[in-house]
mmCIF file of C-alpha atoms and ligand atoms in Angstrom:
data_model
loop_
_atom_site.group_PDB
_atom_site.id
_atom_site.type_symbol
_atom_site.label_atom_id
_atom_site.label_comp_id
_atom_site.label_asym_id
_atom_site.label_seq_id
_atom_site.Cartn_x
_atom_site.Cartn_y
_atom_site.Cartn_z
ATOM 1 C CA MET A 20 -89.460 121.787 196.618
ATOM 2 C CA SER A 21 -92.643 119.753 196.916
ATOM 3 C CA ALA A 22 -94.970 120.574 199.754
ATOM 4 C CA LYS A 23 -95.663 118.020 202.467
ATOM 5 C CA VAL A 24 -99.437 117.679 202.637
ATOM 6 C CA ILE A 25 -101.046 117.098 206.011
ATOM 7 C CA SER A 26 -104.762 116.445 206.609
ATOM 8 C CA ILE A 27 -105.966 117.625 210.002
ATOM 9 C CA SER A 28 -108.858 115.313 210.799
ATOM 10 C CA ASN A 29 -111.194 113.710 213.224
ATOM 11 C CA GLN A 30 -114.858 112.860 212.290
ATOM 12 C CA LYS A 31 -115.799 114.139 215.773
ATOM 13 C CA GLY A 32 -116.981 117.647 215.781
ATOM 14 C CA GLY A 33 -115.347 120.443 218.004
ATOM 15 C CA VAL A 34 -112.123 118.647 218.799
ATOM 16 C CA GLY A 35 -109.718 121.382 217.710
ATOM 17 C CA LYS A 36 -109.073 120.663 214.016
ATOM 18 C CA THR A 37 -109.653 124.211 212.835
ATOM 19 C CA THR A 38 -107.811 125.799 215.845
ATOM 20 C CA THR A 39 -104.809 123.546 215.065
ATOM 21 C CA SER A 40 -104.909 124.110 211.309
ATOM 22 C CA MET A 41 -104.839 127.951 211.639
ATOM 23 C CA ASN A 42 -102.277 128.161 214.500
ATOM 24 C CA LEU A 43 -99.956 125.370 213.294
ATOM 25 C CA ALA A 44 -99.951 127.144 209.894
ATOM 26 C CA ALA A 45 -99.216 130.466 211.553
ATOM 27 C CA ALA A 46 -96.386 129.017 213.662
ATOM 28 C CA LEU A 47 -94.751 127.402 210.657
ATOM 29 C CA GLY A 48 -95.045 130.720 208.804
ATOM 30 C CA ILE A 49 -93.290 132.497 211.566
ATOM 31 C CA LEU A 50 -90.484 129.819 211.257
ATOM 32 C CA GLU A 51 -90.186 131.063 207.575
ATOM 33 C CA LYS A 52 -91.960 128.208 205.978
ATOM 34 C CA LYS A 53 -94.368 128.833 203.170
ATOM 35 C CA ILE A 54 -97.798 127.450 204.048
ATOM 36 C CA LEU A 55 -101.147 126.927 202.293
ATOM 37 C CA VAL A 56 -104.207 126.189 204.379
ATOM 38 C CA ILE A 57 -106.982 124.460 202.409
ATOM 39 C CA ASP A 58 -110.295 125.010 204.170
ATOM 40 C CA LEU A 59 -112.186 121.767 203.303
ATOM 41 C CA ASP A 60 -115.021 122.408 205.666
ATOM 42 C CA PRO A 61 -118.413 123.994 204.489
ATOM 43 C CA GLN A 62 -118.515 125.732 207.880
ATOM 44 C CA ALA A 63 -115.566 127.865 206.604
ATOM 45 C CA ASN A 64 -114.188 128.391 210.092
ATOM 46 C CA SER A 65 -110.486 128.574 209.071
ATOM 47 C CA THR A 66 -111.364 130.890 206.192
ATOM 48 C CA VAL A 67 -112.938 133.433 208.590
ATOM 49 C CA GLY A 68 -110.394 132.729 211.389
ATOM 50 C CA LEU A 69 -107.499 133.666 209.136
ATOM 51 C CA GLY A 70 -108.982 136.983 208.194
ATOM 52 C CA ILE A 71 -110.794 136.294 204.910
ATOM 53 C CA THR A 72 -113.919 138.395 204.863
ATOM 54 C CA ARG A 73 -117.150 137.602 202.955
ATOM 55 C CA GLU A 74 -116.236 140.379 200.518
ATOM 56 C CA MET A 75 -112.796 138.930 199.813
ATOM 57 C CA VAL A 76 -114.357 135.432 199.332
ATOM 58 C CA SER A 77 -116.784 136.763 196.789
ATOM 59 C CA LYS A 78 -113.908 138.167 194.589
ATOM 60 C CA LYS A 79 -112.152 134.767 193.912
ATOM 61 C CA PRO A 80 -113.132 131.225 193.188
ATOM 62 C CA THR A 81 -113.473 129.057 196.243
ATOM 63 C CA ILE A 82 -112.475 125.456 196.949
ATOM 64 C CA PHE A 83 -115.860 124.394 195.620
ATOM 65 C CA ASN A 84 -115.167 126.045 192.203
ATOM 66 C CA VAL A 85 -111.587 124.581 192.133
ATOM 67 C CA LEU A 86 -112.794 121.044 192.941
ATOM 68 C CA LEU A 87 -115.980 120.796 190.840
ATOM 69 C CA GLU A 88 -115.632 123.485 188.125
ATOM 70 C CA LYS A 89 -112.028 123.276 187.223
ATOM 71 C CA GLU A 90 -111.350 126.938 188.288
ATOM 72 C CA SER A 91 -107.597 127.671 188.461
ATOM 73 C CA ILE A 92 -106.249 127.037 191.983
ATOM 74 C CA LYS A 93 -103.568 129.726 191.486
ATOM 75 C CA LYS A 94 -106.303 132.319 190.947
ATOM 76 C CA SER A 95 -108.155 131.178 193.929
ATOM 77 C CA ILE A 96 -105.585 131.614 196.748
ATOM 78 C CA HIS A 97 -105.745 134.504 199.226
ATOM 79 C CA ASN A 98 -102.985 135.802 201.467
ATOM 80 C CA SER A 99 -104.168 135.328 204.939
ATOM 81 C CA SER A 100 -103.725 137.619 207.977
ATOM 82 C CA SER A 101 -100.703 135.489 209.006
ATOM 83 C CA LYS A 102 -97.166 135.842 207.793
ATOM 84 C CA ASN A 103 -96.165 133.354 205.029
ATOM 85 C CA VAL A 104 -99.710 131.701 205.201
ATOM 86 C CA ASP A 105 -102.017 131.578 202.141
ATOM 87 C CA ILE A 106 -105.416 130.067 202.190
ATOM 88 C CA LEU A 107 -107.955 128.503 199.768
ATOM 89 C CA ALA A 108 -111.301 129.649 201.100
ATOM 90 C CA SER A 109 -114.398 127.580 201.595
ATOM 91 C CA THR A 110 -118.143 128.460 201.578
ATOM 92 C CA ILE A 111 -121.294 126.746 202.610
ATOM 93 C CA ASN A 112 -122.012 125.503 199.087
ATOM 94 C CA LEU A 113 -119.110 122.909 199.607
ATOM 95 C CA SER A 114 -121.761 120.968 201.646
ATOM 96 C CA GLY A 115 -123.055 119.847 198.134
ATOM 97 C CA PHE A 116 -119.718 118.254 197.322
ATOM 98 C CA ASP A 117 -120.589 114.644 197.749
ATOM 99 C CA LEU A 118 -123.803 114.770 195.581
ATOM 100 C CA HIS A 119 -122.084 116.796 192.907
ATOM 101 C CA ALA A 120 -118.971 114.507 192.854
ATOM 102 C CA GLN A 121 -121.061 111.380 192.689
ATOM 103 C CA LYS A 122 -123.080 112.731 189.755
ATOM 104 C CA HIS A 123 -120.260 114.425 187.652
ATOM 105 C CA PHE A 124 -117.045 112.719 188.754
ATOM 106 C CA ASP A 125 -118.167 109.132 189.542
ATOM 107 C CA GLY A 126 -117.558 109.724 193.183
ATOM 108 C CA SER A 127 -113.819 110.123 192.694
ATOM 109 C CA GLU A 128 -111.424 110.268 195.623
ATOM 110 C CA LYS A 129 -108.792 111.923 193.482
ATOM 111 C CA ILE A 130 -110.315 115.287 192.726
ATOM 112 C CA LEU A 131 -108.460 117.221 195.366
ATOM 113 C CA SER A 132 -105.039 115.571 194.636
ATOM 114 C CA ASP A 133 -105.347 116.492 190.992
ATOM 115 C CA ALA A 134 -106.476 120.041 191.912
ATOM 116 C CA ILE A 135 -103.367 120.810 194.124
ATOM 117 C CA GLU A 136 -100.940 119.436 191.496
ATOM 118 C CA PRO A 137 -100.175 122.993 189.991
ATOM 119 C CA ILE A 138 -99.146 124.586 193.245
ATOM 120 C CA ILE A 139 -97.534 121.712 195.181
ATOM 121 C CA ASP A 140 -94.037 123.159 194.505
ATOM 122 C CA ASP A 141 -95.037 126.592 195.710
ATOM 123 C CA TYR A 142 -95.220 125.676 199.335
ATOM 124 C CA ASP A 143 -93.310 123.839 202.204
ATOM 125 C CA TYR A 144 -96.501 122.598 203.823
ATOM 126 C CA ILE A 145 -100.060 122.325 202.797
ATOM 127 C CA LEU A 146 -102.461 121.892 205.732
ATOM 128 C CA ILE A 147 -106.047 120.630 205.114
ATOM 129 C CA ASP A 148 -108.676 121.538 207.615
ATOM 130 C CA CYS A 149 -111.077 118.625 207.289
ATOM 131 C CA PRO A 150 -114.833 118.703 208.104
ATOM 132 C CA PRO A 151 -116.083 116.519 210.913
ATOM 133 C CA SER A 152 -116.976 113.387 208.841
ATOM 134 C CA LEU A 153 -115.393 110.502 207.082
ATOM 135 C CA GLY A 154 -117.146 111.147 203.789
ATOM 136 C CA LEU A 155 -115.951 111.671 200.229
ATOM 137 C CA LEU A 156 -114.368 115.097 200.947
ATOM 138 C CA VAL A 157 -112.261 113.647 203.772
ATOM 139 C CA LYS A 158 -111.315 110.719 201.585
ATOM 140 C CA ASN A 159 -110.199 113.174 198.944
ATOM 141 C CA SER A 160 -108.121 114.855 201.654
ATOM 142 C CA PHE A 161 -106.410 111.566 202.638
ATOM 143 C CA VAL A 162 -105.639 110.685 199.019
ATOM 144 C CA ALA A 163 -104.043 114.160 198.469
ATOM 145 C CA SER A 164 -102.020 113.931 201.755
ATOM 146 C CA ASP A 165 -98.692 112.629 202.911
ATOM 147 C CA SER A 166 -99.910 112.291 206.430
ATOM 148 C CA VAL A 167 -102.884 112.768 208.741
ATOM 149 C CA LEU A 168 -102.690 114.764 211.955
ATOM 150 C CA VAL A 169 -105.497 113.627 214.313
ATOM 151 C CA THR A 170 -106.747 115.989 216.931
ATOM 152 C CA VAL A 171 -108.316 114.398 220.002
ATOM 153 C CA GLN A 172 -109.978 116.411 222.695
ATOM 154 C CA SER A 173 -108.877 115.483 226.289
ATOM 155 C CA GLU A 174 -112.136 114.259 227.523
ATOM 156 C CA TYR A 175 -113.642 110.937 228.676
ATOM 157 C CA TYR A 176 -114.849 109.764 225.329
ATOM 158 C CA ALA A 177 -111.690 110.929 223.610
ATOM 159 C CA LEU A 178 -110.912 107.726 221.901
ATOM 160 C CA GLU A 179 -114.453 107.036 220.700
ATOM 161 C CA GLY A 180 -114.505 106.658 216.927
ATOM 162 C CA LEU A 181 -110.706 106.638 216.639
ATOM 163 C CA SER A 182 -110.523 103.102 215.462
ATOM 164 C CA GLN A 183 -112.915 103.892 212.656
ATOM 165 C CA LEU A 184 -110.831 106.916 211.681
ATOM 166 C CA ILE A 185 -107.627 104.810 211.651
ATOM 167 C CA ASN A 186 -109.361 102.112 209.578
ATOM 168 C CA THR A 187 -110.404 104.675 207.047
ATOM 169 C CA ILE A 188 -106.762 105.986 206.837
ATOM 170 C CA TRP A 189 -105.521 102.436 206.254
ATOM 171 C CA SER A 190 -108.085 101.698 203.607
ATOM 172 C CA VAL A 191 -107.220 104.802 201.735
ATOM 173 C CA LYS A 192 -103.614 103.923 201.985
ATOM 174 C CA LYS A 193 -104.267 100.438 200.620
ATOM 175 C CA LEU A 194 -106.580 101.509 197.817
ATOM 176 C CA HIS A 195 -105.238 104.812 196.648
ATOM 177 C CA ASN A 196 -102.187 106.317 198.356
ATOM 178 C CA ARG A 197 -99.397 103.955 199.593
ATOM 179 C CA ASN A 198 -97.359 106.886 200.906
ATOM 180 C CA LEU A 199 -100.050 107.939 203.480
ATOM 181 C CA SER A 200 -98.943 107.831 207.085
ATOM 182 C CA ILE A 201 -100.082 109.107 210.529
ATOM 183 C CA GLU A 202 -98.321 112.307 211.383
ATOM 184 C CA GLY A 203 -99.410 111.857 214.998
ATOM 185 C CA ILE A 204 -102.246 112.211 217.472
ATOM 186 C CA LEU A 205 -102.450 115.499 219.132
ATOM 187 C CA LEU A 206 -104.236 115.945 222.501
ATOM 188 C CA THR A 207 -106.117 119.361 222.509
ATOM 189 C CA MET A 208 -107.916 121.340 225.242
ATOM 190 C CA PHE A 209 -105.758 119.665 227.901
ATOM 191 C CA ASN A 210 -106.407 120.829 231.301
ATOM 192 C CA GLN A 211 -103.333 120.688 233.592
ATOM 193 C CA HIS A 212 -105.397 121.093 236.703
ATOM 194 C CA TYR A 213 -107.678 118.106 236.190
ATOM 195 C CA ASN A 214 -106.359 114.709 237.227
ATOM 196 C CA MET A 215 -108.824 113.415 234.552
ATOM 197 C CA SER A 216 -106.844 114.999 231.815
ATOM 198 C CA GLN A 217 -103.625 113.306 232.923
ATOM 199 C CA ASP A 218 -105.625 109.965 233.196
ATOM 200 C CA ILE A 219 -106.863 110.422 229.687
ATOM 201 C CA TYR A 220 -103.280 111.316 228.491
ATOM 202 C CA ASN A 221 -102.030 108.106 230.048
ATOM 203 C CA GLU A 222 -104.829 106.043 228.594
ATOM 204 C CA VAL A 223 -104.283 107.559 225.120
ATOM 205 C CA LYS A 224 -100.592 106.931 225.465
ATOM 206 C CA ARG A 225 -101.140 103.267 226.461
ATOM 207 C CA ILE A 226 -103.489 102.648 223.451
ATOM 208 C CA ILE A 227 -101.860 104.902 220.793
ATOM 209 C CA GLY A 228 -98.239 104.447 221.888
ATOM 210 C CA LYS A 229 -95.679 105.963 219.588
ATOM 211 C CA ASN A 230 -98.175 107.930 217.456
ATOM 212 C CA LEU A 231 -99.066 110.288 220.367
ATOM 213 C CA LEU A 232 -97.295 113.610 219.923
ATOM 214 C CA ASN A 233 -95.221 114.930 222.788
ATOM 215 C CA THR A 234 -96.812 118.357 222.418
ATOM 216 C CA LYS A 235 -100.155 118.836 224.207
ATOM 217 C CA ILE A 236 -102.448 121.831 223.560
ATOM 218 C CA PRO A 237 -103.691 123.328 226.800
ATOM 219 C CA ARG A 238 -107.266 124.591 227.235
ATOM 220 C CA ASN A 239 -106.739 128.344 226.701
ATOM 221 C CA VAL A 240 -109.483 130.891 226.298
ATOM 222 C CA LYS A 241 -107.262 133.116 224.060
ATOM 223 C CA LEU A 242 -107.310 130.291 221.494
ATOM 224 C CA SER A 243 -111.025 130.588 221.233
ATOM 225 C CA GLU A 244 -111.004 134.449 221.174
ATOM 226 C CA ALA A 245 -108.423 134.984 218.390
ATOM 227 C CA PRO A 246 -110.584 133.652 215.488
ATOM 228 C CA SER A 247 -113.277 136.283 215.947
ATOM 229 C CA HIS A 248 -110.590 138.933 215.247
ATOM 230 C CA GLY A 249 -109.569 137.067 212.066
ATOM 231 C CA ILE A 250 -106.047 136.575 213.341
ATOM 232 C CA SER A 251 -103.860 133.740 214.615
ATOM 233 C CA ILE A 252 -102.909 133.287 218.296
ATOM 234 C CA PHE A 253 -99.490 134.809 217.485
ATOM 235 C CA ASP A 254 -100.961 138.076 216.344
ATOM 236 C CA TYR A 255 -103.487 138.048 219.252
ATOM 237 C CA ASP A 256 -101.362 137.149 222.210
ATOM 238 C CA SER A 257 -97.957 135.662 221.341
ATOM 239 C CA SER A 258 -96.994 135.079 224.967
ATOM 240 C CA CYS A 259 -100.027 133.019 226.007
ATOM 241 C CA ALA A 260 -99.863 129.354 226.768
ATOM 242 C CA GLY A 261 -101.791 128.389 223.677
ATOM 243 C CA ALA A 262 -99.347 130.363 221.393
ATOM 244 C CA LYS A 263 -96.415 128.638 223.082
ATOM 245 C CA SER A 264 -97.831 125.212 222.633
ATOM 246 C CA TYR A 265 -98.632 125.691 218.916
ATOM 247 C CA MET A 266 -95.053 126.885 218.349
ATOM 248 C CA LEU A 267 -93.790 123.711 220.145
ATOM 249 C CA LEU A 268 -96.097 121.645 217.874
ATOM 250 C CA ALA A 269 -94.641 123.313 214.719
ATOM 251 C CA GLN A 270 -91.038 122.548 215.947
ATOM 252 C CA GLU A 271 -92.089 118.879 216.646
ATOM 253 C CA ILE A 272 -93.570 118.584 213.209
ATOM 254 C CA LEU A 273 -90.497 120.151 211.541
ATOM 255 C CA ASN A 274 -88.239 117.762 213.318
ATOM 256 C CA GLY A 275 -90.368 114.902 212.072
HETATM 257 N N1 ATP B 20 -107.101 124.592 223.243
HETATM 258 C C1 ATP B 20 -108.236 125.280 223.237
HETATM 259 N N2 ATP B 20 -108.606 126.007 224.299
HETATM 260 C C2 ATP B 20 -109.719 126.536 224.363
HETATM 261 N N3 ATP B 20 -110.722 126.528 223.379
HETATM 262 C C3 ATP B 20 -110.423 125.752 222.317
HETATM 263 C C4 ATP B 20 -109.122 125.196 222.123
HETATM 264 N N4 ATP B 20 -109.195 124.486 220.967
HETATM 265 C C5 ATP B 20 -110.367 124.728 220.325
HETATM 266 N N5 ATP B 20 -111.108 125.530 221.245
HETATM 267 C C6 ATP B 20 -112.595 125.987 220.888
HETATM 268 O O1 ATP B 20 -113.309 124.838 220.785
HETATM 269 C C7 ATP B 20 -114.254 125.006 219.792
HETATM 270 C C8 ATP B 20 -114.001 123.890 218.700
HETATM 271 O O2 ATP B 20 -112.715 123.986 218.228
HETATM 272 P P1 ATP B 20 -112.411 123.824 216.673
HETATM 273 O O3 ATP B 20 -113.355 124.739 215.860
HETATM 274 O O4 ATP B 20 -110.965 124.084 216.453
HETATM 275 O O5 ATP B 20 -112.870 122.313 216.454
HETATM 276 P P2 ATP B 20 -113.103 121.551 215.079
HETATM 277 O O6 ATP B 20 -112.655 120.179 215.347
HETATM 278 O O7 ATP B 20 -112.534 122.211 213.975
HETATM 279 O O8 ATP B 20 -114.756 121.667 214.977
HETATM 280 P P3 ATP B 20 -115.556 121.214 213.789
HETATM 281 O O9 ATP B 20 -115.649 119.663 213.828
HETATM 282 O O10 ATP B 20 -116.912 121.770 214.024
HETATM 283 O O11 ATP B 20 -114.917 121.707 212.563
HETATM 284 C C9 ATP B 20 -114.044 126.334 219.190
HETATM 285 O O12 ATP B 20 -114.905 127.239 219.773
HETATM 286 C C10 ATP B 20 -112.537 126.676 219.593
HETATM 287 O O13 ATP B 20 -112.391 128.057 219.649
HETATM 288 MG MG1 MG B 21 -113.363 122.873 212.098
#
């Protein structure tokens, strides 16, 4: 078994990357898959959202130590609050990654893919929660991945910046990782009751075509409440619309 590695990415901030990383992982875990979430964002939102406290973080090496100080990845992994979901935690010091990597690793894009090698056979899926940028951290994520899942918020400017993101994916594919593909584009924070959301969906569908996933994630306040309790939507309210949609997404991903 070798894990399928999926980057969850968009250089735009606040478009549902972390919410999707945590809850897609939890859904796949409920479906009996073994999942590792890698929190690649110095904001550490998925670390906190999956129940890893400051005290727990202080007891093990973090993604920063694994990437830049050659700490053992096996010793750095925490069990999260969700069934079958492990997590490699992040901290704010990861914001120094680019500088450090330029200085000591020649700006290498391969640091993350080398780092996950020892654990790649331990999981069915590795989900990487990317920071909102297209910098060296995200390039490392794309080099380490089989595919990229792009989250797009259902709003008027949804598609802004998307061509730049797609270009970055193709350039990483060409230069470093021929196997890289687009897993799909996921519309998040969809509001059924606004005509505008449907207009945006149609527009995205027209431009993106086959890459647009069938599953849409509705705007659902429960999805924004669960992380403050350090649990996924399935442990917070498994019958809400947000939970149902993330379970559908997991099934869509499993069925390829
Ligand atoms: N479907 C949803 N319904 C309601 N709120 C949501 C939904 N998805 C995300 N949110 C909320 O929107 C905010 C941004 O979401 P999230 O943190 O997942 O985005 P992000 O892309 O990871 O942001 P960043 O770029 O800062 O990492 C959060 O407060 C989150 O709780
Ligand atoms: Mg995030």
